[in-house]
XYZ file of C-alpha atoms in Angstrom:
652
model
C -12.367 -24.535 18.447
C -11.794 -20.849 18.529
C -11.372 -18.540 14.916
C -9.018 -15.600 15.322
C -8.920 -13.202 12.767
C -6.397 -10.233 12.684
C -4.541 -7.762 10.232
C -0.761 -7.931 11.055
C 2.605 -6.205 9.021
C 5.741 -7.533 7.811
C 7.016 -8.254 10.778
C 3.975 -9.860 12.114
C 2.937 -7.694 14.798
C -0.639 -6.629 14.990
C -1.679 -2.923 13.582
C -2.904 -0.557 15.952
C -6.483 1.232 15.579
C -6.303 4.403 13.704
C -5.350 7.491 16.105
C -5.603 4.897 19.026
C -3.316 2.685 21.357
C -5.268 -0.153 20.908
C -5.178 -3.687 18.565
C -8.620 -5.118 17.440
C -8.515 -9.098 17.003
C -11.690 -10.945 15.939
C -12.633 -14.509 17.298
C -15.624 -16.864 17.211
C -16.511 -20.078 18.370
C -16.827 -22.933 15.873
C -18.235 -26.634 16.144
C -16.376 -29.155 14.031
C -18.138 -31.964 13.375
C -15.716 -35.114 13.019
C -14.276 -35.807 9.642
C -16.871 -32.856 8.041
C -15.592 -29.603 6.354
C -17.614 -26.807 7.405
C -17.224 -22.876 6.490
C -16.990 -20.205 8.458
C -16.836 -16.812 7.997
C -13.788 -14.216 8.982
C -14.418 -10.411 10.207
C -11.252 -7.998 9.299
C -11.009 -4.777 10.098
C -8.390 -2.824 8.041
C -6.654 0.059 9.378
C -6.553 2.923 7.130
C -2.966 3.051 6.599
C -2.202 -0.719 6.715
C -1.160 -2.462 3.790
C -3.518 -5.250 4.959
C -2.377 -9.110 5.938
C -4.996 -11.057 6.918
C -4.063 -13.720 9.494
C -6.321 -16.353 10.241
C -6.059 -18.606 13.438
C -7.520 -22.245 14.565
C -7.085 -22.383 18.721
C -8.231 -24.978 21.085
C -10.826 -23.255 23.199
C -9.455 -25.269 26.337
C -6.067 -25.380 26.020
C -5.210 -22.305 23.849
C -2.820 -23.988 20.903
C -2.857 -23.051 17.291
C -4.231 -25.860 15.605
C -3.884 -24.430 12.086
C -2.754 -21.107 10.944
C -3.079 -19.542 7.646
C -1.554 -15.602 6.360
C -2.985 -14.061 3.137
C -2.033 -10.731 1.925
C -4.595 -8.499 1.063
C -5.079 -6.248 -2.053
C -6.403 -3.010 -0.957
C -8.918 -1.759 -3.374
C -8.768 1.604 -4.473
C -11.479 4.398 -2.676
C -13.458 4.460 -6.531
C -13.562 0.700 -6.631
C -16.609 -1.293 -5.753
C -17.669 -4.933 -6.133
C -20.365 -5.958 -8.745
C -21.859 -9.014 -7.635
C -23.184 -11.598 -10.315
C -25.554 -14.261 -9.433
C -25.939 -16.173 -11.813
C -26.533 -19.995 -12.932
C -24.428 -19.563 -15.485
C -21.792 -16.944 -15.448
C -19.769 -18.009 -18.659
C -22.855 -15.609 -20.383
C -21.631 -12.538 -18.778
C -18.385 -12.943 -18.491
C -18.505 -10.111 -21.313
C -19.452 -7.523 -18.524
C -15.449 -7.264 -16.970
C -14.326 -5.394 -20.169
C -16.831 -2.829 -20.503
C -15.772 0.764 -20.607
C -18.806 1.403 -17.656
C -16.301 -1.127 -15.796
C -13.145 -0.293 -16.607
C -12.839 3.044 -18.066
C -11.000 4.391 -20.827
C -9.487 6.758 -18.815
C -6.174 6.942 -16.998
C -4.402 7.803 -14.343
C -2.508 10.815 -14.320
C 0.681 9.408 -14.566
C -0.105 7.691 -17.210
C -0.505 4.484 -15.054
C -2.956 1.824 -15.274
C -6.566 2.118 -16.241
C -8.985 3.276 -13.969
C -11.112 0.236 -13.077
C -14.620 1.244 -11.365
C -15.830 -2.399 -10.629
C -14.822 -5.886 -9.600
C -16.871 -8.065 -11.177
C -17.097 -11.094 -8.900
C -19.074 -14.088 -9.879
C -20.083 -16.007 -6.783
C -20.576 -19.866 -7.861
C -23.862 -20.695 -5.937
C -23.610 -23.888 -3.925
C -26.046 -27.126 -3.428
C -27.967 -25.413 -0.665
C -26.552 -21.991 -0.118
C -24.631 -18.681 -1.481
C -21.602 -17.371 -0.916
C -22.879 -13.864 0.522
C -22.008 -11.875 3.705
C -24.496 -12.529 6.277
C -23.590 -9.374 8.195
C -25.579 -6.419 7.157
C -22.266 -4.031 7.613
C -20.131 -5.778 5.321
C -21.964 -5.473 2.706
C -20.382 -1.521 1.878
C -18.215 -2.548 -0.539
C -20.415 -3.691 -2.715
C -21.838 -1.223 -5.499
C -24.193 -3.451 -7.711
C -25.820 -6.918 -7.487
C -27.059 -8.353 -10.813
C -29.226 -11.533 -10.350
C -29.361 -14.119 -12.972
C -31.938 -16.819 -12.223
C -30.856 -17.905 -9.351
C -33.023 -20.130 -6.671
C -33.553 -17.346 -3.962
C -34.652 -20.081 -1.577
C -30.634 -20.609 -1.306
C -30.365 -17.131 0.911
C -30.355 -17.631 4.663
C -32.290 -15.381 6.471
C -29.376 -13.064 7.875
C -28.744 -12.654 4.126
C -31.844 -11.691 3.436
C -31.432 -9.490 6.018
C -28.433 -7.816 5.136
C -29.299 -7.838 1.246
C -32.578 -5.644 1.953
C -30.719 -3.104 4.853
C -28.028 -3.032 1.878
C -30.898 -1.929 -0.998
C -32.542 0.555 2.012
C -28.749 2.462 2.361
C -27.868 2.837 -1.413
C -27.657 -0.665 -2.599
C -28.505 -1.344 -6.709
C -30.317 -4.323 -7.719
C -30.442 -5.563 -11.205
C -32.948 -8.379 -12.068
C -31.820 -9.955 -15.263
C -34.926 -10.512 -17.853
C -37.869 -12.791 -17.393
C -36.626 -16.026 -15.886
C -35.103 -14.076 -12.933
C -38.448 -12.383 -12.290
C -40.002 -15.487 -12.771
C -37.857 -17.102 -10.100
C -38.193 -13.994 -6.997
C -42.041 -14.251 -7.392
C -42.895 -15.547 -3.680
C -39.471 -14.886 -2.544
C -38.184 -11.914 0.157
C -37.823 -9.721 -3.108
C -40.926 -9.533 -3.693
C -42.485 -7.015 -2.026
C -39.895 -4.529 -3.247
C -40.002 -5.143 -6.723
C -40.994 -2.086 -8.868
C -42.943 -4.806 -11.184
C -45.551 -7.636 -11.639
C -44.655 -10.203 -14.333
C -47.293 -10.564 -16.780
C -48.180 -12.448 -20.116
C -45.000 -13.324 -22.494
C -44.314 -11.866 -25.257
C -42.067 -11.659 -28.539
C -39.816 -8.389 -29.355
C -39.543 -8.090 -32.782
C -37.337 -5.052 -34.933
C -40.730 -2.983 -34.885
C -41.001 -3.535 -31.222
C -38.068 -2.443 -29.892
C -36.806 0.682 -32.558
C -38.091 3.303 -29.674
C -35.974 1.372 -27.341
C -32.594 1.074 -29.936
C -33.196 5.096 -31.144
C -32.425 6.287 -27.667
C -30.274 3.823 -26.285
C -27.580 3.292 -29.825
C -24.716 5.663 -29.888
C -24.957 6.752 -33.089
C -21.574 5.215 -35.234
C -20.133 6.479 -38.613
C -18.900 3.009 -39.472
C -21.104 0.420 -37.836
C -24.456 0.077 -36.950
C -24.649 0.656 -33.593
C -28.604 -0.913 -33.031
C -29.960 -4.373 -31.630
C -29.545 -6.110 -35.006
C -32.724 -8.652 -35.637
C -33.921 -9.526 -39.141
C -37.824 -9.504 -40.071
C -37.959 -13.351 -38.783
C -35.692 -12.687 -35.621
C -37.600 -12.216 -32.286
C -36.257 -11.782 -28.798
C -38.110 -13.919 -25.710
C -39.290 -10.764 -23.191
C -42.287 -10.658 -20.907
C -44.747 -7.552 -20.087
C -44.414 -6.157 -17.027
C -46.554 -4.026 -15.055
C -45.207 -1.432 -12.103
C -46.868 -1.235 -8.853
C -45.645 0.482 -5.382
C -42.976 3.020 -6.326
C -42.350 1.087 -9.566
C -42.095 3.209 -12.960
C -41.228 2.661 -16.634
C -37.413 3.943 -17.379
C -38.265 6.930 -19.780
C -37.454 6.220 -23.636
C -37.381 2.253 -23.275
C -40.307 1.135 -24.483
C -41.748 -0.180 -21.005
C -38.925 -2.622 -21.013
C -36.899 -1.533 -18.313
C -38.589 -0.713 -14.688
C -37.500 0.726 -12.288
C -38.968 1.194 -7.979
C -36.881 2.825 -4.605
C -36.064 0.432 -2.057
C -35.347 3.511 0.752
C -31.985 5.513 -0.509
C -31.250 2.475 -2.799
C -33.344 0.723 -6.503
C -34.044 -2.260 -8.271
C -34.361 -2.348 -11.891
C -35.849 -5.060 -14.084
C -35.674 -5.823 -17.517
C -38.140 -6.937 -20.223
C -35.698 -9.329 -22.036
C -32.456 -10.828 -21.420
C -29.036 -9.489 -20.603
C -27.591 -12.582 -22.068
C -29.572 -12.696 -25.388
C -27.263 -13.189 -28.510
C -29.076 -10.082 -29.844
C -28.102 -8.358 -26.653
C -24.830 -9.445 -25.817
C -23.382 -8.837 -29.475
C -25.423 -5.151 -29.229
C -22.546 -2.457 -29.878
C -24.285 -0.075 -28.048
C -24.844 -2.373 -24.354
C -22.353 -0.622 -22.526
C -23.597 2.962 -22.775
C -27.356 1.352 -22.227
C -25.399 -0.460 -19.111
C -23.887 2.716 -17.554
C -27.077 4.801 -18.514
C -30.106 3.269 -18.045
C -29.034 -0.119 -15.326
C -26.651 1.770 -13.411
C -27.706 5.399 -13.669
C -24.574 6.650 -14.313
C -24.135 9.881 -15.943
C -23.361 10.144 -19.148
C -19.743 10.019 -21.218
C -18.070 11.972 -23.777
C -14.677 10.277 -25.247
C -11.878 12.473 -27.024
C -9.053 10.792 -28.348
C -5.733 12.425 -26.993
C -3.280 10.153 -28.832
C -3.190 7.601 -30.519
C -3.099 5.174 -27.823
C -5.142 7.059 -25.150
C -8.635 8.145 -24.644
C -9.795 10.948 -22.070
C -13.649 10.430 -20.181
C -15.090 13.100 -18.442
C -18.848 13.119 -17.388
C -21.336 15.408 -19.171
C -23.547 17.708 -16.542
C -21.365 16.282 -13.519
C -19.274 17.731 -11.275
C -17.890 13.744 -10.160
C -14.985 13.879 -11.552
C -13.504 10.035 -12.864
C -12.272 9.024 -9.746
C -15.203 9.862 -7.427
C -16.246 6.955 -5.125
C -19.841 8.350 -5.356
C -19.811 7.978 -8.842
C -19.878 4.144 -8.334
C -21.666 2.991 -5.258
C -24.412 5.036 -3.834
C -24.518 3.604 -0.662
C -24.578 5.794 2.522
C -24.548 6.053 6.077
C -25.286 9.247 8.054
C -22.730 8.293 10.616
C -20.376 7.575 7.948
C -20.362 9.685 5.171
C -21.584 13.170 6.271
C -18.033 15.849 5.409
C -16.545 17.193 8.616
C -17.291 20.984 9.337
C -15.377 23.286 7.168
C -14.599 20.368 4.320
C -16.529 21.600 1.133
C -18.121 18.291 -0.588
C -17.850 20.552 -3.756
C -21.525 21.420 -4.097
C -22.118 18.012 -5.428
C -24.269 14.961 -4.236
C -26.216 16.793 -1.695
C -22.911 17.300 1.003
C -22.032 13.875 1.511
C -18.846 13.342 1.517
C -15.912 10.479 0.060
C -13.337 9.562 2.098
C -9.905 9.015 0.332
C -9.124 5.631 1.853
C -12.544 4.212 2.085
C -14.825 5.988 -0.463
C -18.613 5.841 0.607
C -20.034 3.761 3.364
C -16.815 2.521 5.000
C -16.145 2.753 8.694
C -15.395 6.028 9.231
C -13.986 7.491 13.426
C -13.587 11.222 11.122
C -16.685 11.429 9.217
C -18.948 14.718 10.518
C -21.241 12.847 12.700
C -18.265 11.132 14.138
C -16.806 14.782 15.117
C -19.860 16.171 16.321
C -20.674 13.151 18.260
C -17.209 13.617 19.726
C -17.162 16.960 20.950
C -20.767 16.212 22.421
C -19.025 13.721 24.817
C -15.825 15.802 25.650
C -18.580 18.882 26.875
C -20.636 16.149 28.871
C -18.045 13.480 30.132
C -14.498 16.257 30.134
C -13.282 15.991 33.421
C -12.600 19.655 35.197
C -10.091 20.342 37.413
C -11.227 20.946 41.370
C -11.910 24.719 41.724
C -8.747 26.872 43.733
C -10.582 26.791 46.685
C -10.638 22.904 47.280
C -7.486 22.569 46.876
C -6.625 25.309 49.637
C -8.499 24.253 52.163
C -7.809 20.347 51.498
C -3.638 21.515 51.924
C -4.795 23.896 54.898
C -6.168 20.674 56.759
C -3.145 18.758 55.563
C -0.451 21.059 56.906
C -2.422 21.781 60.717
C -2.984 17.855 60.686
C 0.202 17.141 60.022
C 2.635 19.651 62.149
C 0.195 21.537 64.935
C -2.045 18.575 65.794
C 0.076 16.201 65.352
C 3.161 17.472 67.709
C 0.074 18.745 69.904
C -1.116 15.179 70.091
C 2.048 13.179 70.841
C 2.709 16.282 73.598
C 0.054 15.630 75.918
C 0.647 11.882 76.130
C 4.547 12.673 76.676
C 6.089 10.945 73.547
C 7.036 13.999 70.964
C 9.200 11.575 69.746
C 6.695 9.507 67.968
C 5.314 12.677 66.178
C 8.199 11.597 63.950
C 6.953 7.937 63.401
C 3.326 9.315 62.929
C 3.929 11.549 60.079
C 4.491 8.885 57.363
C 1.054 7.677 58.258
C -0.412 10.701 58.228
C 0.954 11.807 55.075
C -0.923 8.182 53.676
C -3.428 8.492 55.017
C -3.988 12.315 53.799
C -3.206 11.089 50.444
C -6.610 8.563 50.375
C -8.866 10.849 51.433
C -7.429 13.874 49.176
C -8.318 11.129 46.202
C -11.979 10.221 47.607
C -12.352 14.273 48.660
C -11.240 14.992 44.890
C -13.662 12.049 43.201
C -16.720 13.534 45.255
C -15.870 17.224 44.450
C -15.994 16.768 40.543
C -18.823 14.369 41.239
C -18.131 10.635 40.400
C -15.243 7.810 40.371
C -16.697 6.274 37.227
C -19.021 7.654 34.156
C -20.341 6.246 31.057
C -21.673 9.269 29.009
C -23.445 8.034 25.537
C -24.891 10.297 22.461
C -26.100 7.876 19.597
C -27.367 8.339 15.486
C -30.030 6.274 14.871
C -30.858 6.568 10.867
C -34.180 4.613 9.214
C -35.592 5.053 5.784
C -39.864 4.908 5.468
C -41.236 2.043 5.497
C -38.004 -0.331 6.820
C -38.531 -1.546 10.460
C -34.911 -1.690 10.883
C -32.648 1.361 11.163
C -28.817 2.059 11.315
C -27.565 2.618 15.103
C -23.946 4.038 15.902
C -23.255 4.115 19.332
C -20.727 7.057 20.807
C -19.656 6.208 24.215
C -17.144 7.600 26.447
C -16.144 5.965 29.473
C -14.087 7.998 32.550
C -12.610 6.372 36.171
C -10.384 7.863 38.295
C -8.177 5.103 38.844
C -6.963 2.373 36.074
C -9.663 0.236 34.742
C -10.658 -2.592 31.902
C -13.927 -2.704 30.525
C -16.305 -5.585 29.117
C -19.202 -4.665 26.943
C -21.746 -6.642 25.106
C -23.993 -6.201 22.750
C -27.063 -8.514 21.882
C -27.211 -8.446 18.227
C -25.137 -11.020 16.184
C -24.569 -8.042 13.354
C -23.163 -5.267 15.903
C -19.561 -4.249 15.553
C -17.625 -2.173 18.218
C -13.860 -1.058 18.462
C -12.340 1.674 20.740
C -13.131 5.224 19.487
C -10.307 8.096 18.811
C -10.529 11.079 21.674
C -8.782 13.143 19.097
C -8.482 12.675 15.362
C -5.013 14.077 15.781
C -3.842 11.589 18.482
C -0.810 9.631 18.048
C 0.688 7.529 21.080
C 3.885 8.164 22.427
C 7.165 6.098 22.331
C 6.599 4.092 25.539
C 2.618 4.027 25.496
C 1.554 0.770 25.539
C -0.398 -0.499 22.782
C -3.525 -2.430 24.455
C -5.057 -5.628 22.636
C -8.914 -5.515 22.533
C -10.745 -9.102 21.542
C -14.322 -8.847 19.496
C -16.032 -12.069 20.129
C -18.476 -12.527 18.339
C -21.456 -14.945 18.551
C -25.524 -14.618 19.595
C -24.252 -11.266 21.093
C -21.210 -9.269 20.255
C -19.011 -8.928 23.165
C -15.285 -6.829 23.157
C -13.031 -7.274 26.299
C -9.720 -5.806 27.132
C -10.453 -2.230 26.421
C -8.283 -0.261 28.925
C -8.700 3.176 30.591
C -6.035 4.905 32.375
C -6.472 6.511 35.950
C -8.265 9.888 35.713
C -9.264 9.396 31.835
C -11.702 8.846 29.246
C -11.855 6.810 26.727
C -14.200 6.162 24.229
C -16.020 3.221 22.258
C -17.531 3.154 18.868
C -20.641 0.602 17.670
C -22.855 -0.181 14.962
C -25.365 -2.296 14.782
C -28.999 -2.786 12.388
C -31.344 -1.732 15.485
C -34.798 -3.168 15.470
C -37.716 -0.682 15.433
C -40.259 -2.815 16.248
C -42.247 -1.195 13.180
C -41.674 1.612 10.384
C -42.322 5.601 10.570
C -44.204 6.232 7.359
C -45.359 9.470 5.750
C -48.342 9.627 3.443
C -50.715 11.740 1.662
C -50.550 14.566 -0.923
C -50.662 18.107 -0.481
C -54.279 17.911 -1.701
C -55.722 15.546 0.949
C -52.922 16.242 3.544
C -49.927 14.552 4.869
C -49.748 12.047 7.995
C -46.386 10.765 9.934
C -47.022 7.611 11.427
C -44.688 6.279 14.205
C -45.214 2.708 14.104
C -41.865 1.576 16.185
C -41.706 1.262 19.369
C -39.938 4.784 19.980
C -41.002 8.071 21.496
C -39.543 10.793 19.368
C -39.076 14.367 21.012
C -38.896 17.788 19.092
C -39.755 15.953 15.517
C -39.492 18.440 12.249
C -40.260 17.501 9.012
C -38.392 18.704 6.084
C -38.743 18.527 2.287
C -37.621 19.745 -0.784
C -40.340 20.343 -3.291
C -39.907 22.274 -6.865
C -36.831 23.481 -5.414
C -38.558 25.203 -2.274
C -37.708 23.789 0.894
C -40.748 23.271 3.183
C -40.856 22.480 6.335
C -43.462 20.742 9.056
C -43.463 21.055 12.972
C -44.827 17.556 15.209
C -43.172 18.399 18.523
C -43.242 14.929 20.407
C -44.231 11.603 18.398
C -45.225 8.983 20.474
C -44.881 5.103 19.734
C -48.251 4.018 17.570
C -49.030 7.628 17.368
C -50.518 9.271 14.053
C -49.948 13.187 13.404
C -50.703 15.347 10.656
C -48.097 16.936 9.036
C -48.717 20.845 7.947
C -45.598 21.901 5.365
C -45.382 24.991 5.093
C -42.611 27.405 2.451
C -38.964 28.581 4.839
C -38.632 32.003 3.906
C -34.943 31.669 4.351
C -34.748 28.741 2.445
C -32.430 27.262 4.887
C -32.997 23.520 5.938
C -34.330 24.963 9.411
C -37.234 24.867 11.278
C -37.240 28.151 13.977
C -39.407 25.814 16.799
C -35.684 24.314 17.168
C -34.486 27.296 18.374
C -36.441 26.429 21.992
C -35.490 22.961 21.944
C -32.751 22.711 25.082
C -31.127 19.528 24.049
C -30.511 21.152 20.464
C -28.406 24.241 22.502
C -24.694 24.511 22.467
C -22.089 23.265 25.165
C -23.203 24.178 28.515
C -20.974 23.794 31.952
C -23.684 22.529 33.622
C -22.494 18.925 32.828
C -25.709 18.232 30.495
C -25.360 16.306 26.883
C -26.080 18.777 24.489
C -26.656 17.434 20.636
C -26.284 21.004 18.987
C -23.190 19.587 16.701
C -25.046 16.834 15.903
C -28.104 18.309 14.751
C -26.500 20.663 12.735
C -24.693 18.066 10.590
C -28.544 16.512 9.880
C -30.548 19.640 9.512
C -28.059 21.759 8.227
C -24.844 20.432 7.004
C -26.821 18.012 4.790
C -28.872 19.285 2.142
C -31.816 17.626 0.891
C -32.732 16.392 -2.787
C -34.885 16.916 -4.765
C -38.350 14.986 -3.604
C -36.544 13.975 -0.495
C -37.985 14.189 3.238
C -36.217 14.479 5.851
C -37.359 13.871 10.125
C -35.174 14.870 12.764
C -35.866 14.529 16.358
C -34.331 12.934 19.311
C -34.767 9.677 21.579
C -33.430 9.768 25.568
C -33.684 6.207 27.105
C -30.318 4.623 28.555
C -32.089 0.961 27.778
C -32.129 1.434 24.483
């Protein structure tokens, strides 16, 4: 059988692509076996403006009939809202976490509305052999937080795993709930990016954890706010020891760790989340939102006497900030548009007000940039004055002189009459092929691609930008082989909106081994463009180490050749900068940072680099726009490096 999946409306039409005149439908192949239930997964994707209705579809692949049908509205979430994800063998324990303020806030809406609710806290019942978990790296974005609670991790397929560590590399937060979950990811794909060894158990006693309850208990004028345990009363912990990027969260008494997994963390805890001691603690939720989810922290004033106001002290996020929840992002996603301020805050990246941080995004700056790159290579010009003089002058003496000229000598003028028709045809066919070879082609596929990779992660983010021109009406089939690409048609304009009597074309996504995406139709003398994504195997990890005392070294272990490679840092608040020039595959360079005197993310060897120019009429793909949003339009934190370069290969 075939599985269609498709957002319709009310009136059960499909909903065209944002700013296109296009529908996306989703289908896969499926095996029944006989008299088995199997489960499959469904791929939606939501318009922005659609108030989302997810139908669902069971064809025969032979003869085409709906076998079973099933319509589910959807509940948009809002653009602040983000799933956290509990594993857990026993989620009763937490169930304590949905009413936190850290979850859902004190604050309210404006209007006086409902409360403003930061997470969904979904517990995922694990199965006999397996977990109810996306297996496609790209749909993990609207998920903030994953807390694991001794759960088998033997029960995550491989393109989970996958997806879960690409997720943690691009902002992802993992919390790893006490000893037994520790004890249970030793050997297991976590491993290696856990910020801590387990060690020797131990008890936690009053003594033992008063550091930790000073700076983690809001002080109270009524109640003592403090981990309560009597002289007799221990708590079951376990010593832990960081290695890699691993460190002891300051003020806890070395029982909360923390490491980087690329842009994203995993913390670990000493003891418990669901100890009595802990669970019962009046102080958990401002330990929750400080220390496991690095929130910043909350002041409360009481406006009435049934409302509360929460603002956030030293941040400029105000309550209803997407990046205040999730700090997932993608450069092709989440970089502001030129001229949009991001308000000084979170380094320029920017939070869409449909889709917050990390959703698809045909608007986002890199989206814009790569758009005008392909309108100055692929925009069709008009044939110059002089073609189109001297293709009418041949017309007109073809036509009249030669042709009454003709038909004279033979003695039958008559059929001059008869001729001209043809003429005029034939005239027409060659103007066409005259007019294809003077602007220089019939068909074109112009591409400009992001690729973005953190250290040390063989795997890197890949968004595709192609734009596709032919002179007469066409439909084009593309393919991609990787089961976790996704591709839809691209906007030529954000401001486009189809006319009354455009038609609106349907575009299938099939997707299986390889991602394939028929139906995508271009009219005559045209472009039109196509946007993909996909996790895009390196073949092996740039990494960048050293100290300043011993130097640094950029090693390029992919399989990539990178051209024009700077290196940029931000170091005790002076930005620094390093020039590599080309980096080939397996190649080793050292790196020599040295202060900007402007201060400006921007490296002056650029300034030779062609490809980095601005438009040019000579046809050539220029990545000027593009560059600037990564070198320029993006600042760097604190600590943070940053390499920019660019990669020219139509096979990859």
């Amino acid at each position: 059988v075939e599985i269609q999946s498709t957002i319709v409306d009310q009136f059960d039409r499909g909903v065209r692509i944002d700013k296109t005149p296009y529908e996306l439908v989703s289908s896969r192949a499926a095996a029944m076996p006989k008299e088995r239930i199997r489960e499959f997964e469904s791929l939606f994707y939501v318009p922005r403006d659609a108030t989302p209705t997810l139908r669902t579809r069971v064809l025969h692949r032979r003869s085409g009939t709906t076998l079973l049908e099933s319509t589910r509205r959807g509940s948009p979430m809002p653009a602040f809202q983000y799933y956290l994800v509990v594993l857990s063998r026993e989620p009763d324990r937490l169930k304590f976490l949905k009413t936190l303020p850290s979850i859902e806030s004190v604050a309210a809406f404006e209007d006086g509305g409902r409360k403003v609710l930061y997470n969904r806290v979904s517990f995922l019942q694990p199965k006999a052999t397996s977990l109810p978990l996306p297996s496609h790296s790209l749909t993990w974005t609207s998920i903030s937080t994953l807390l694991w609670d001794q759960i088998d991790p033997a029960r995550v397929s491989p393109a989970q795993q996958a997806a879960m560590i690409d997720w943690l590399h691009w902002g992802g937060r993992l919390i790893v709930n006490g000893p037994g979950s520790l004890e249970r990811l030793r050997g297991s794909f976590l491993e290696p990016y856990l910020p801590v060894d387990r060690k020797d158990a131990v008890e936690l006693n009053a003594s033992s954890i008063a550091e930790f309850n000073d700076a983690w208990s809001v002080p109270a004028s009524k109640n003592a706010a403090s981990i309560a345990l009597k002289n007799d009363q221990v708590m079951v912990g376990v010593r832990l020891e960081p290695k890699g990027s691993g460190y002891f969260i300051d003020e806890t008494s070395q029982l909360v760790a923390e490491g980087t997994v690329g842009r994203g963390s995993i913390v670990v805890t000493a003891f418990s989340l669901t100890d009595r001691a802990v669970t019962s603690w009046p102080s958990f939720d401002s330990f929750l939102n400080g220390c496991l989810l690095r929130r910043p922290a909350r002041a409360f004033e009481q406006t009435s006497m049934s409302t509360s106001t929460e603002r956030r002290v030293g941040s400029a996020l105000g309550n209803q900030d997407p990046r205040l929840v999730s700090n997932l992002r993608y450069f092709s996603r989440d970089t502001s548009r030129y001229g949009q301020s991001s308000g000084g805050i979170q380094s320029g990246w920017s939070a869409d007000t449909v889709s917050g941080v990390g959703g698809w995004n045909d608007t986002s700056g890199t989206a814009e940039a790569a758009r005008s790159a392909l309108k100055d290579a692929a925009g069709i010009s008009i044939p110059q004055v002089g073609f189109v003089l001297r293709t009418l002058a041949v017309y007109l003496a073809v036509i009249v002189p030669v042709n009454w000229l003709f038909f004279r000598l033979i003695g039958r003028v008559e059929w001059a009459w008869v001729a001209a028709p043809v003429i005029a045809i034939g005239a027409s066919l060659a103007v066409v092929r005259l007019a294809e070879l003077d602007i220089g082609f019939a068909r074109s596929r112009t591409e400009v691609a992001t690729l973005e990779f953190h250290g040390g992660h063989s795997r890197g983010h890949l968004s595709r930008y192609n734009a596709l021109y032919t002179s007469l009406t066409a439909q084009y089939s593309m393919a991609i082989d990787e089961a976790d690409a996704l591709v839809q048609p691209f906007a030529t304009g954000k401001d486009y909106e189809p006319g009354a009597y455009d038609t609106v074309h349907k575009v299938n996504l099939r997707r299986g081994r390889t991602i394939e995406m028929d139906g995508f139709h271009v009219k005559s003398n045209s472009t039109g463009m196509v946007h993909s994504e996909q996790m895009f195997d390196l073949g092996g990890a740039f990494e960048l180490s050293g100290d300043d005392a011993k130097g640094w070294q950029l090693k390029n272990g992919t399989t990539l050749t990178v051209n024009d490679v700077g290196v940029l840092r931000r170091e005790n608040k002076i930005m620094q900068g390093g020039w590599i020039g080309k980096l080939r595959a397996g190649q080793t360079k050292p790196v020599h940072f040295r202060s900007l005197e402007t201060q400006e993310q921007y490296l002056p060897e650029w300034n030779k680099v062609a490809t980095f120019g601005g438009a040019s009429d000579d046809g050539e793909l220029r990545l000027r726009a593009l560059w600037s949003v990564a070198v320029q339009h993006l600042e760097l934190d604190q600590g943070e490096v940053r390499m920019v370069g660019w990669y020219d290969n139509e096979s990859a």
